Coordinates of C-alpha atoms in Angstrom, one line a residue:
X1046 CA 190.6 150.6 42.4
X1047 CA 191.5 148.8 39.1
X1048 CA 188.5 146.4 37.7
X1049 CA 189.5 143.1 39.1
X1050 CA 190.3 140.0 36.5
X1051 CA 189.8 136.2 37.5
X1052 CA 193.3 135.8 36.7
X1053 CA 194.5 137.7 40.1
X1054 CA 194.3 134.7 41.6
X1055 CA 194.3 134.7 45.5
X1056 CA 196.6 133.3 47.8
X1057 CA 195.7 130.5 49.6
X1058 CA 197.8 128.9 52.5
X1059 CA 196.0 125.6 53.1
X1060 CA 193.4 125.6 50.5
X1061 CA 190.2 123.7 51.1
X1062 CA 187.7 123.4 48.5
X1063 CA 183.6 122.8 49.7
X1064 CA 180.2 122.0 47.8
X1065 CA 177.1 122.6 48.7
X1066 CA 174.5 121.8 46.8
X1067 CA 173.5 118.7 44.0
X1068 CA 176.6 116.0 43.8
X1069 CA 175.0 114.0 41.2
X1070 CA 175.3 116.3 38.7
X1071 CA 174.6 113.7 36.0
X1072 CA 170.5 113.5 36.7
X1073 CA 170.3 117.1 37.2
X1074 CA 168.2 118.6 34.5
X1075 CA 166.7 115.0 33.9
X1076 CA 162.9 115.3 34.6
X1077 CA 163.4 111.3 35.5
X1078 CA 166.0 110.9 37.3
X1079 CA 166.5 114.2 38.8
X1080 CA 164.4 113.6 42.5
X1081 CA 167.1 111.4 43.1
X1082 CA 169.5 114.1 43.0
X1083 CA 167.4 116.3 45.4
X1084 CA 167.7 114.0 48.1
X1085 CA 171.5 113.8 47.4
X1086 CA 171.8 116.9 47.6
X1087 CA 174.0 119.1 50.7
X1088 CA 171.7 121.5 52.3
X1089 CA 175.3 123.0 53.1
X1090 CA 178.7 122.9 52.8
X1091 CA 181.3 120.0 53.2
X1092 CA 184.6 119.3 52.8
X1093 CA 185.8 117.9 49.6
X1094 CA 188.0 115.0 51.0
X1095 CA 190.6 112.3 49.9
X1096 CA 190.6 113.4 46.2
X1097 CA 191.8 116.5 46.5
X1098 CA 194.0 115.9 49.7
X1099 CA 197.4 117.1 49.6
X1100 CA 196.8 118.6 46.6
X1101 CA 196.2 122.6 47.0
X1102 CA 193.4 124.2 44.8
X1103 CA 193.7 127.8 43.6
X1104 CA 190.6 127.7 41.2
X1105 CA 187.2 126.3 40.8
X1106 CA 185.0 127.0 37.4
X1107 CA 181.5 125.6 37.0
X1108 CA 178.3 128.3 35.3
X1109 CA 174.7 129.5 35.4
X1110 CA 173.8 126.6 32.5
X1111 CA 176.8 123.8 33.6
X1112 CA 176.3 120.4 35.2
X1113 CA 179.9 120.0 35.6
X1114 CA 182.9 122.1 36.9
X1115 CA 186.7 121.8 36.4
X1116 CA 189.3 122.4 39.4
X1117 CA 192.9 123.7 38.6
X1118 CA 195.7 123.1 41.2
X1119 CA 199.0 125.1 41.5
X1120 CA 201.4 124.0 38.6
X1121 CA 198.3 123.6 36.1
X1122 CA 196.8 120.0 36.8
X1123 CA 193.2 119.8 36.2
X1124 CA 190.8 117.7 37.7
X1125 CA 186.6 118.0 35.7
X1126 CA 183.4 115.6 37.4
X1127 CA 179.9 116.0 36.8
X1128 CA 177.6 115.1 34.4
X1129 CA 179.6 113.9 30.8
X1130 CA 177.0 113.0 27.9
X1131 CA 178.8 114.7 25.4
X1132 CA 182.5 113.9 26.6
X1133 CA 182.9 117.8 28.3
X1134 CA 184.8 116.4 31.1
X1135 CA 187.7 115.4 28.3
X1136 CA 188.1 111.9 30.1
X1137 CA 188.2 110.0 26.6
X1138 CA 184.3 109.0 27.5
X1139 CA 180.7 110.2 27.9
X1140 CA 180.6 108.2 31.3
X1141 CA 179.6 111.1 34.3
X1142 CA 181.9 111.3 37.0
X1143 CA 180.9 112.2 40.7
X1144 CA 184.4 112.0 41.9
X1145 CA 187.0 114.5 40.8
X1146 CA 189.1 113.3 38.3
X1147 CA 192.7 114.4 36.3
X1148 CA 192.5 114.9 32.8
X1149 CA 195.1 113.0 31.1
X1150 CA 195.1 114.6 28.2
X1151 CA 196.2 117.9 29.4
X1152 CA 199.1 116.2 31.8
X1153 CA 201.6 118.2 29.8
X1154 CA 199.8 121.6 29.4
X1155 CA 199.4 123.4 32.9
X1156 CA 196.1 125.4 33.0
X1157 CA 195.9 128.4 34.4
X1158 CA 191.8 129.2 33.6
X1159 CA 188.7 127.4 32.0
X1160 CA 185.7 128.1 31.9
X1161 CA 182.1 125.5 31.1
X1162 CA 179.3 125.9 29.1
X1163 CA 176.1 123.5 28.9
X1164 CA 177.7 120.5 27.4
X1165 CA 181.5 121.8 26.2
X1166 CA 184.9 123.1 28.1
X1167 CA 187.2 125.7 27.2
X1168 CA 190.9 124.9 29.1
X1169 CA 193.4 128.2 28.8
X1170 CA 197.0 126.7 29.2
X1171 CA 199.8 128.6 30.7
X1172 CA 201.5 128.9 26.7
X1173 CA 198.4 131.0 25.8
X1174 CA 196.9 128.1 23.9
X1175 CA 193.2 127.1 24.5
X1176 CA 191.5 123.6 24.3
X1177 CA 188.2 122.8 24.7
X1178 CA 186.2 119.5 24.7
X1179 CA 182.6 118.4 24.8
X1180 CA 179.5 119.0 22.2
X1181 CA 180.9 119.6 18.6
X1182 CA 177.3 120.7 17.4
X1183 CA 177.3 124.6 17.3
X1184 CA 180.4 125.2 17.3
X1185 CA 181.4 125.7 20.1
X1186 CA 184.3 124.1 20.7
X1187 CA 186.4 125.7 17.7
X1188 CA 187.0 124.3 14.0
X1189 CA 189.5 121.3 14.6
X1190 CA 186.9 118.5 15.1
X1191 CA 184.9 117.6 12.2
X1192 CA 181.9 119.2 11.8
X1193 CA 179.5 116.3 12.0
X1194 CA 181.3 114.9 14.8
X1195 CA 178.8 115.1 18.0
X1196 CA 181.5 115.5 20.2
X1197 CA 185.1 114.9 21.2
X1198 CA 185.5 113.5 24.6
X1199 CA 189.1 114.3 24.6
X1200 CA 190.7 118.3 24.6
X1201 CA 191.2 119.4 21.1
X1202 CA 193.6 122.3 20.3
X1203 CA 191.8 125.7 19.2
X1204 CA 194.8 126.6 16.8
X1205 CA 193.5 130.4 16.4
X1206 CA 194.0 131.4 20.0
X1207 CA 197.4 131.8 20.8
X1208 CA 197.3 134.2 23.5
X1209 CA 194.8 133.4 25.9
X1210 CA 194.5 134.2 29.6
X1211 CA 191.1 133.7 30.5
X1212 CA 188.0 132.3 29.2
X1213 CA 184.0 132.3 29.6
X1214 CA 181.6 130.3 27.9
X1215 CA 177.4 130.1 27.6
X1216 CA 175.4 127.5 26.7
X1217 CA 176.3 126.6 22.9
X1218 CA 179.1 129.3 22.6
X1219 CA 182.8 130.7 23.7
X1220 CA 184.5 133.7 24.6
X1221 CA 188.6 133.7 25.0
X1222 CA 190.4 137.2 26.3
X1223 CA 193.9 137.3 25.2
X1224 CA 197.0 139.0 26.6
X1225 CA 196.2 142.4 24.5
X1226 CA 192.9 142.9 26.5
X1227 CA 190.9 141.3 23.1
X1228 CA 188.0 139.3 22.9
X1229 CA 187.6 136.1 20.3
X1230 CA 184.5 134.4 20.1
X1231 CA 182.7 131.4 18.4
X1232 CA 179.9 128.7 18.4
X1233 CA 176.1 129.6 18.0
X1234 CA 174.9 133.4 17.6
X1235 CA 171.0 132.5 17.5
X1236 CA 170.6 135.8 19.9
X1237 CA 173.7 137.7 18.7
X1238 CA 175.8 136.6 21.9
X1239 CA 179.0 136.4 19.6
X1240 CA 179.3 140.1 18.9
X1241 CA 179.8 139.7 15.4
X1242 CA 177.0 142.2 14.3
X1243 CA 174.8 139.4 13.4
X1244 CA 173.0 136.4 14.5
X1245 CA 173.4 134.2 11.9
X1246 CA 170.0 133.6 10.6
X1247 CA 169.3 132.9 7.5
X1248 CA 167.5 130.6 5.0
X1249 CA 168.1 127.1 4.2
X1250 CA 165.6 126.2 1.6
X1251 CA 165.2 128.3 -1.8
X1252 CA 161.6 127.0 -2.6
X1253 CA 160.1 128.0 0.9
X1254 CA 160.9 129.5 3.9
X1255 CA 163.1 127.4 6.3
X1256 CA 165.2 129.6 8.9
X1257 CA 167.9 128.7 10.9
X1258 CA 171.0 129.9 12.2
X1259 CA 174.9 129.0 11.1
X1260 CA 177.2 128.5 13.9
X1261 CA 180.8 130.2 13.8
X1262 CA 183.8 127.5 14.0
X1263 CA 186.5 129.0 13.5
X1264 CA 187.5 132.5 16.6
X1265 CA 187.0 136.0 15.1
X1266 CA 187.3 139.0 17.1
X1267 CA 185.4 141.0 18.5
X1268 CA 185.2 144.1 16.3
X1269 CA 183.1 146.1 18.6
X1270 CA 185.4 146.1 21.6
X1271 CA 188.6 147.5 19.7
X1272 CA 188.0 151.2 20.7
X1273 CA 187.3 150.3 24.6
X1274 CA 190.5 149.8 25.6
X1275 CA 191.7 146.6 27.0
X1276 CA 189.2 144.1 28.1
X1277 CA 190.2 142.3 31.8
X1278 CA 186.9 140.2 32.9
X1279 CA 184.7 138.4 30.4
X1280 CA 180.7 136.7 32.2
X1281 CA 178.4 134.8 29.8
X1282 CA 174.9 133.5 30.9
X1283 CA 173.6 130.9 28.5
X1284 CA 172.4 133.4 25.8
X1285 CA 174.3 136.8 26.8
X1286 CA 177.8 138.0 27.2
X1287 CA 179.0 141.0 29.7
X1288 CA 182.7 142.4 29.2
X1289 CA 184.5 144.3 31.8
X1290 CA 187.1 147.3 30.7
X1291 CA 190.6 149.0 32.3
X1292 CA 188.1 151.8 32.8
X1293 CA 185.4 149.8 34.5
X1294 CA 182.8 150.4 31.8
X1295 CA 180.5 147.5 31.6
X1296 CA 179.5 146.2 27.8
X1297 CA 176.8 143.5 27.5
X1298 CA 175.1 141.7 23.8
X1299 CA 173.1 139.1 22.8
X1300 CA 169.7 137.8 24.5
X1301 CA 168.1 140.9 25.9
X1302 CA 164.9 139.0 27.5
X1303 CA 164.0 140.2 31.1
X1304 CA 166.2 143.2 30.6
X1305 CA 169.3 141.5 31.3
X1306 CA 171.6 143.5 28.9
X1307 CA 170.6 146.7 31.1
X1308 CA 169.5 148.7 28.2
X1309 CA 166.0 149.4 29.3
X1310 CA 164.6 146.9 27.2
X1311 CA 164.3 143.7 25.9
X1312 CA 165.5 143.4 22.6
X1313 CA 168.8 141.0 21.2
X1314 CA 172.1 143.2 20.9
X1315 CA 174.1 141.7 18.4
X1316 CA 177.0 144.0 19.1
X1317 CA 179.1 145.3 22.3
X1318 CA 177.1 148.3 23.7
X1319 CA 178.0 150.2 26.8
X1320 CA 175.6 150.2 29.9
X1321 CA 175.5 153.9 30.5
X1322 CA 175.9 156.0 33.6
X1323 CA 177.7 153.2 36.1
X1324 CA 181.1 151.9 36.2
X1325 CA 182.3 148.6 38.0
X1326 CA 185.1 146.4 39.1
X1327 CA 183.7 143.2 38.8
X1328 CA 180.5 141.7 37.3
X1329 CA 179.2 138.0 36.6
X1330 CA 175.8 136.6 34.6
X1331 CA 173.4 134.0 36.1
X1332 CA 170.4 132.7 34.0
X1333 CA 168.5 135.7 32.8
X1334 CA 170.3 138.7 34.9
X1335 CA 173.4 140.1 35.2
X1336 CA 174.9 141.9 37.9
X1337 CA 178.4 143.7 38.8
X1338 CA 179.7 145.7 41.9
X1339 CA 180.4 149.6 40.9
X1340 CA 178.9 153.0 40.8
X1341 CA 176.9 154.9 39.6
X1342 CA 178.5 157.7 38.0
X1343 CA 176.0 160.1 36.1
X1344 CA 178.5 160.5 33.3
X1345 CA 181.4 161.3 35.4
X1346 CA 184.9 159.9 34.2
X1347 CA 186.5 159.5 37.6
X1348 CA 186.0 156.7 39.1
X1349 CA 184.6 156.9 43.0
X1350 CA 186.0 156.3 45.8
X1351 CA 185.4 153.3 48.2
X1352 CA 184.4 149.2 47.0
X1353 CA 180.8 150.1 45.4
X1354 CA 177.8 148.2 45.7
X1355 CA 176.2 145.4 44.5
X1356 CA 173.8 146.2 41.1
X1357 CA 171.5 144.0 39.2
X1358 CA 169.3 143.7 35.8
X1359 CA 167.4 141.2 34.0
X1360 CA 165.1 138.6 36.2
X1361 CA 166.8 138.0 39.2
X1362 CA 164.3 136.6 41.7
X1363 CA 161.2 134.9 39.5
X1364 CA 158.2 136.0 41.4
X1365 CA 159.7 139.8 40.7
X1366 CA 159.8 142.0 38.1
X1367 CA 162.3 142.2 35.8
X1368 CA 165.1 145.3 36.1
X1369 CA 165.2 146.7 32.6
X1370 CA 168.3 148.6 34.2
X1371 CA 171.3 147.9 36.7
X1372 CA 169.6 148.9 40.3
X1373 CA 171.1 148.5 43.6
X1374 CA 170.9 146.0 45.8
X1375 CA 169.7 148.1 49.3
X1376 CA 169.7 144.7 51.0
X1377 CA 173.8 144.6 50.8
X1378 CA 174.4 148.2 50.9
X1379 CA 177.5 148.7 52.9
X1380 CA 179.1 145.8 52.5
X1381 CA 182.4 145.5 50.9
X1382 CA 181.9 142.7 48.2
X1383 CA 185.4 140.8 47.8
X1384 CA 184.1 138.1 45.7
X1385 CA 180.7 137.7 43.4
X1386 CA 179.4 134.7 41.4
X1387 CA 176.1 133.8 40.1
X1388 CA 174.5 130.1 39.2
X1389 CA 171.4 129.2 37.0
X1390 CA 169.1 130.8 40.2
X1391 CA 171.6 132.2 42.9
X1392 CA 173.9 134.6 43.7
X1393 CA 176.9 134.2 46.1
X1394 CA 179.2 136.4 47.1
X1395 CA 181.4 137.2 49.7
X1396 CA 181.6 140.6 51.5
X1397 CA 183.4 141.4 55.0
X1398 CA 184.2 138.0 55.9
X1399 CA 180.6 136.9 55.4
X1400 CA 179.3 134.4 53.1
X1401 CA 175.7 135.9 51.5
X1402 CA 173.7 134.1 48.9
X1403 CA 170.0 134.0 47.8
X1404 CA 168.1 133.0 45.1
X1405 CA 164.6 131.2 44.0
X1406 CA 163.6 128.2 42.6
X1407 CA 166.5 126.6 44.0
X1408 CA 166.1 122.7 45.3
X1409 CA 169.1 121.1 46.0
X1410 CA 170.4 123.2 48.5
X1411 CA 172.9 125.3 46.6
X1412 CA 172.7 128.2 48.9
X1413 CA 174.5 126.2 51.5
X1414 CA 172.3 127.8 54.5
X1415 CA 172.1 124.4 56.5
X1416 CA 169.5 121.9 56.6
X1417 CA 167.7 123.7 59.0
X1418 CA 167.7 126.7 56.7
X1419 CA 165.3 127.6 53.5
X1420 CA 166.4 126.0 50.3
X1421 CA 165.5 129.4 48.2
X1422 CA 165.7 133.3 49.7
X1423 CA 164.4 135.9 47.8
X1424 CA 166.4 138.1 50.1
X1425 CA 170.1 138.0 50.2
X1426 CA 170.8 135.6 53.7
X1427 CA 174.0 135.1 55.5
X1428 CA 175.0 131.4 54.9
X1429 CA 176.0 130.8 58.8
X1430 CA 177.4 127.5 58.2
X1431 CA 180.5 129.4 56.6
X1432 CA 180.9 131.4 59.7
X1433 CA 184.1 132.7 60.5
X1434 CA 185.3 131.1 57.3
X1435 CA 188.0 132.6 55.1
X1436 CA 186.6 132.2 51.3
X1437 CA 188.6 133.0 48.7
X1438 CA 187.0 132.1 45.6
X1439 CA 183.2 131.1 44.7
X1440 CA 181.6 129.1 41.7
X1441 CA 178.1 128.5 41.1
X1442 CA 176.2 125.9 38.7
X1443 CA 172.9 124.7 37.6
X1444 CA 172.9 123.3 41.4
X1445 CA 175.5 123.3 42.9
X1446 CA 178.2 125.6 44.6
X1447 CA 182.3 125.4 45.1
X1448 CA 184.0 127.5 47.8
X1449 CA 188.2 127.7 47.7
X1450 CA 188.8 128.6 51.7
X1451 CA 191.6 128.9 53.9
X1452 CA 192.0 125.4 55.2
X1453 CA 193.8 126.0 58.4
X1454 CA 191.1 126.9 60.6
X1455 CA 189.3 124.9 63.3
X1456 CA 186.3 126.7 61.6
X1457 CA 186.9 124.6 58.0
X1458 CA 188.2 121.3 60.1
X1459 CA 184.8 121.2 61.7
X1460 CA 182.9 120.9 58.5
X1461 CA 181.4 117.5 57.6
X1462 CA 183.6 115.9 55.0
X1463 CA 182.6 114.2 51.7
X1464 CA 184.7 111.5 50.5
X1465 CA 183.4 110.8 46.8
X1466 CA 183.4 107.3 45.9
X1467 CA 186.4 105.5 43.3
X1468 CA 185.5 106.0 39.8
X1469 CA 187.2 105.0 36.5
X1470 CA 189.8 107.9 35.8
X1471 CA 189.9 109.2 32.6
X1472 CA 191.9 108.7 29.1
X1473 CA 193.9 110.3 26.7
X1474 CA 192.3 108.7 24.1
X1475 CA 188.7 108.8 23.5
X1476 CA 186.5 105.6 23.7
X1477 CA 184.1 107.0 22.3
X1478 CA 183.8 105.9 18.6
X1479 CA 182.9 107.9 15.1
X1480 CA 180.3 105.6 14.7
X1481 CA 178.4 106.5 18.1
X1482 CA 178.5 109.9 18.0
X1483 CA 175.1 111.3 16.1
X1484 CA 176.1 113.1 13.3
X1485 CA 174.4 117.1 13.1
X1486 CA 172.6 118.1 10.5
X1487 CA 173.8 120.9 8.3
X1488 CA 176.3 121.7 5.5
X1489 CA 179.6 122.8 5.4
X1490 CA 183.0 122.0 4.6
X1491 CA 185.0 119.0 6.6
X1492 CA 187.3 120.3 9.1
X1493 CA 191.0 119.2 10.0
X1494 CA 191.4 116.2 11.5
X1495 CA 191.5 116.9 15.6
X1496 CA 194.7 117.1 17.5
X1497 CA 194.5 116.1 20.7
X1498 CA 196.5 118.7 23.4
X1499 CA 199.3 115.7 23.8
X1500 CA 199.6 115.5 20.3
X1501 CA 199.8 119.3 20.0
X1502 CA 202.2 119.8 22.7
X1503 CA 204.6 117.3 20.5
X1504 CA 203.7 119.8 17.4
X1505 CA 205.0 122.8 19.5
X1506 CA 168.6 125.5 12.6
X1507 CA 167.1 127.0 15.0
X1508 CA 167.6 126.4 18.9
X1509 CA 165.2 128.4 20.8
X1510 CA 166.2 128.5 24.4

């Protein structure tokens, strides 16, 4: 079978989305505040209600290092909530929302993908044209907003990408993969995550040594994926990228702690290098892993027959040792894996009509198993609360995990349902000011003045992690 891309959306006849998992996303990660949002948390899956009703769902988009997801409805309205410091929900503010809520600014540009990174949003618009919002600071939302603004809390055009269809973003840095099969990239490249052939280090100070790293503004391809033939699925974990090809050949850079570039080591890959031997037709990045479902293939051009199974590399599980290479999965060996996603400590996926997830260290219940149930596995377990439930899609966060299912059975209507309470919607216009937002340190020449997508659609240091 042909390597599967996120675009191939499927069909949904009543869709229903469901979370499991932290709701308040905004004291997540918050060493303070963030017992509140254990005992918050679902220990499994509810219905989504009254926000989303009458309003069907074909797409939810939350990552491994993202307090915050984005929902995208048939006909291209989007809907962000979660936690909103640096204005990457694009509501006009840095206040968090808990409840789902439209983003005005993008009322005139239907989305067909996004993608979130730790504090920033990339939205892919039906036209081709990309927009991102959220921390300003590495980059990583493109060269439109001025470079010592913090952040723009409204979507600003990336005026480079013309051709999008899909996007994927890590902590401080974006990937876009265009209609050609391409890949553009930008934002920080402290590990080589950009695929430029480089990490950007160098010295700031001429009288001493002073290293840090220069952040990339402005898309640039990816050189090293011209001669793989087209590109269809892009993954990023906070500090690593993973590219899927027509072929099925798996290519993974930057961060190579714990293995999780597959290349029986550890070190940083600053350019596109194949993993060897196996072949898949889909993949996805957590935290510090990777993992795809495929072959192995010895070298063998022709791809096998049947689904594959489920391999993994990096530090999946942290008790265990790390997988310097992709190995299988014995646990789901015979399954038929239909969909796969990864968080900050889980994986999900969905295989036979079965819901299966597991991971460690997690504590807000984002493996949806059911308050009677254990809040980590180390061992993949059957979520039972999603019994008999059609899933169609899966995203996973920091905490917190989104299911798309087939509304129309008795098996969904008996779900709990979550009504999240009225919040402020958002604006067009930020309300944030110039003079709130911390400038960053570094130089560099000032940017064009942002556009904001309404106004576009009228057009036509070191960071160890």
């Amino acid at each position: 079978s042909t390597p599967r891309t996120r675009l191939q959306f499927p069909s949904v006849r009543e869709a229903t989305v469901l979370v499991t998992g932290a709701i308040d996303l905004a004291n997540v990660g918050d060493k303070r505040r963030e017992a509140e949002a254990k005992k918050t948390g679902f220990l499994g899956p509810q219905r989504i209600g009254r926000v989303f009703s009458g309003v069907s769902i074909r797409l939810v988009v939350s990552g491994a290092c993202s307090c915050h997801a984005v929902a995208i409805a048939d006909g291209g309205a989007v809907f962000t909530w979660g936690k909103n410091n640096k204005g990457q929900l694009g509501l006009g503010d840095d206040t968090p929302r808990m409840t789902p809520c439209a983003v005005p600014a993008l009322a005139s540009e239907p989305i067909v993908h996004a993608a979130t990174g730790r504090y920033h949003t990339l939205f892919v618009a039906s036209s081709g044209r990309v927009f991102a919002t959220g921390c300003n600071k590495f980059g990583a939302i493109g060269s439109v907003a001025k470079k010592k603004q913090e952040f723009s809390a409204v979507p600003v055009l990336v005026p480079e990408i013309t051709s999008a269809v899909h996007a994927a973003c890590g902590a401080d840095f974006s990937m876009v993969l265009t209609e050609a099969g391409s890949v553009l990239s930008f934002g920080w490249s402290e590990f080589g995550q950009l695929g430029h052939g480089t990490d950007g280090c160098y010295n700031k100070a001429d009288a001493s040594i002073k290293l840090t790293f220069e952040d990339e503004r402005k898309p640039s391809l990816v050189a090293g994926l011209s001669s793989t033939g087209p590109i269809v699925q892009l993954a990023c974990g906070p500090h690593h990228t993973c590219a899927l090809s027509a072929e099925g050949a798996a290519y993974t850079w930057g961060c190579g702690g714990y293995g999780r570039l597959g290349h029986d080591n550890q070190e940083d890959i600053w350019s596109p290098r194949r993993i060897p031997n196996f072949l898949f037709n889909t993949i996805s990045c957590g935290n510090t892993w990777t993992c795809g479902v495929g072959w192995r293939v010895h070298g063998a051009s022709a791809r096998p027959s049947g689904s594959g199974m489920l391999f993994l590399w990096g530090r999946v599980i942290t008790s265990q040792d790390s997988m310097l290479y992709p190995k299988p999965e014995y646990e789901l060996q015979g399954w038929n894996i239909s969909v796969l996603t990864s968080g900050l400590n889980h994986n999900v996926l969905h295989a036979d009509g079965t819901t299966i997830a597991w991971g460690s260290g997690c504590a807000f219940g984002e493996l949806g198993l059911g308050p009677t149930g254990a809040k980590s596995s180390t061992k993949p377990k059957i979520v039972e609360p999603l019994a008999d439930v059609s899933v169609k899609q899966i995203a996973a966060g920091m905490a917190t995990t989104y299911f798309v299912v087939d509304g129309s059975t008795t098996a969904v209507g008996a779900l709990p349902e979550w009504d999240p309470p009225v919040e402020a919607p958002g604006s067009s216009k930020s309300t944030v000011s110039s003079s709130s937002a911390t400038a960053s340190k570094g130089k560099g020449k000032r940017a064009a003045p942002s556009s904001t997508a309404a106004s576009a659609s009228k057009a036509g240091k070191k960071k160890k992690k």
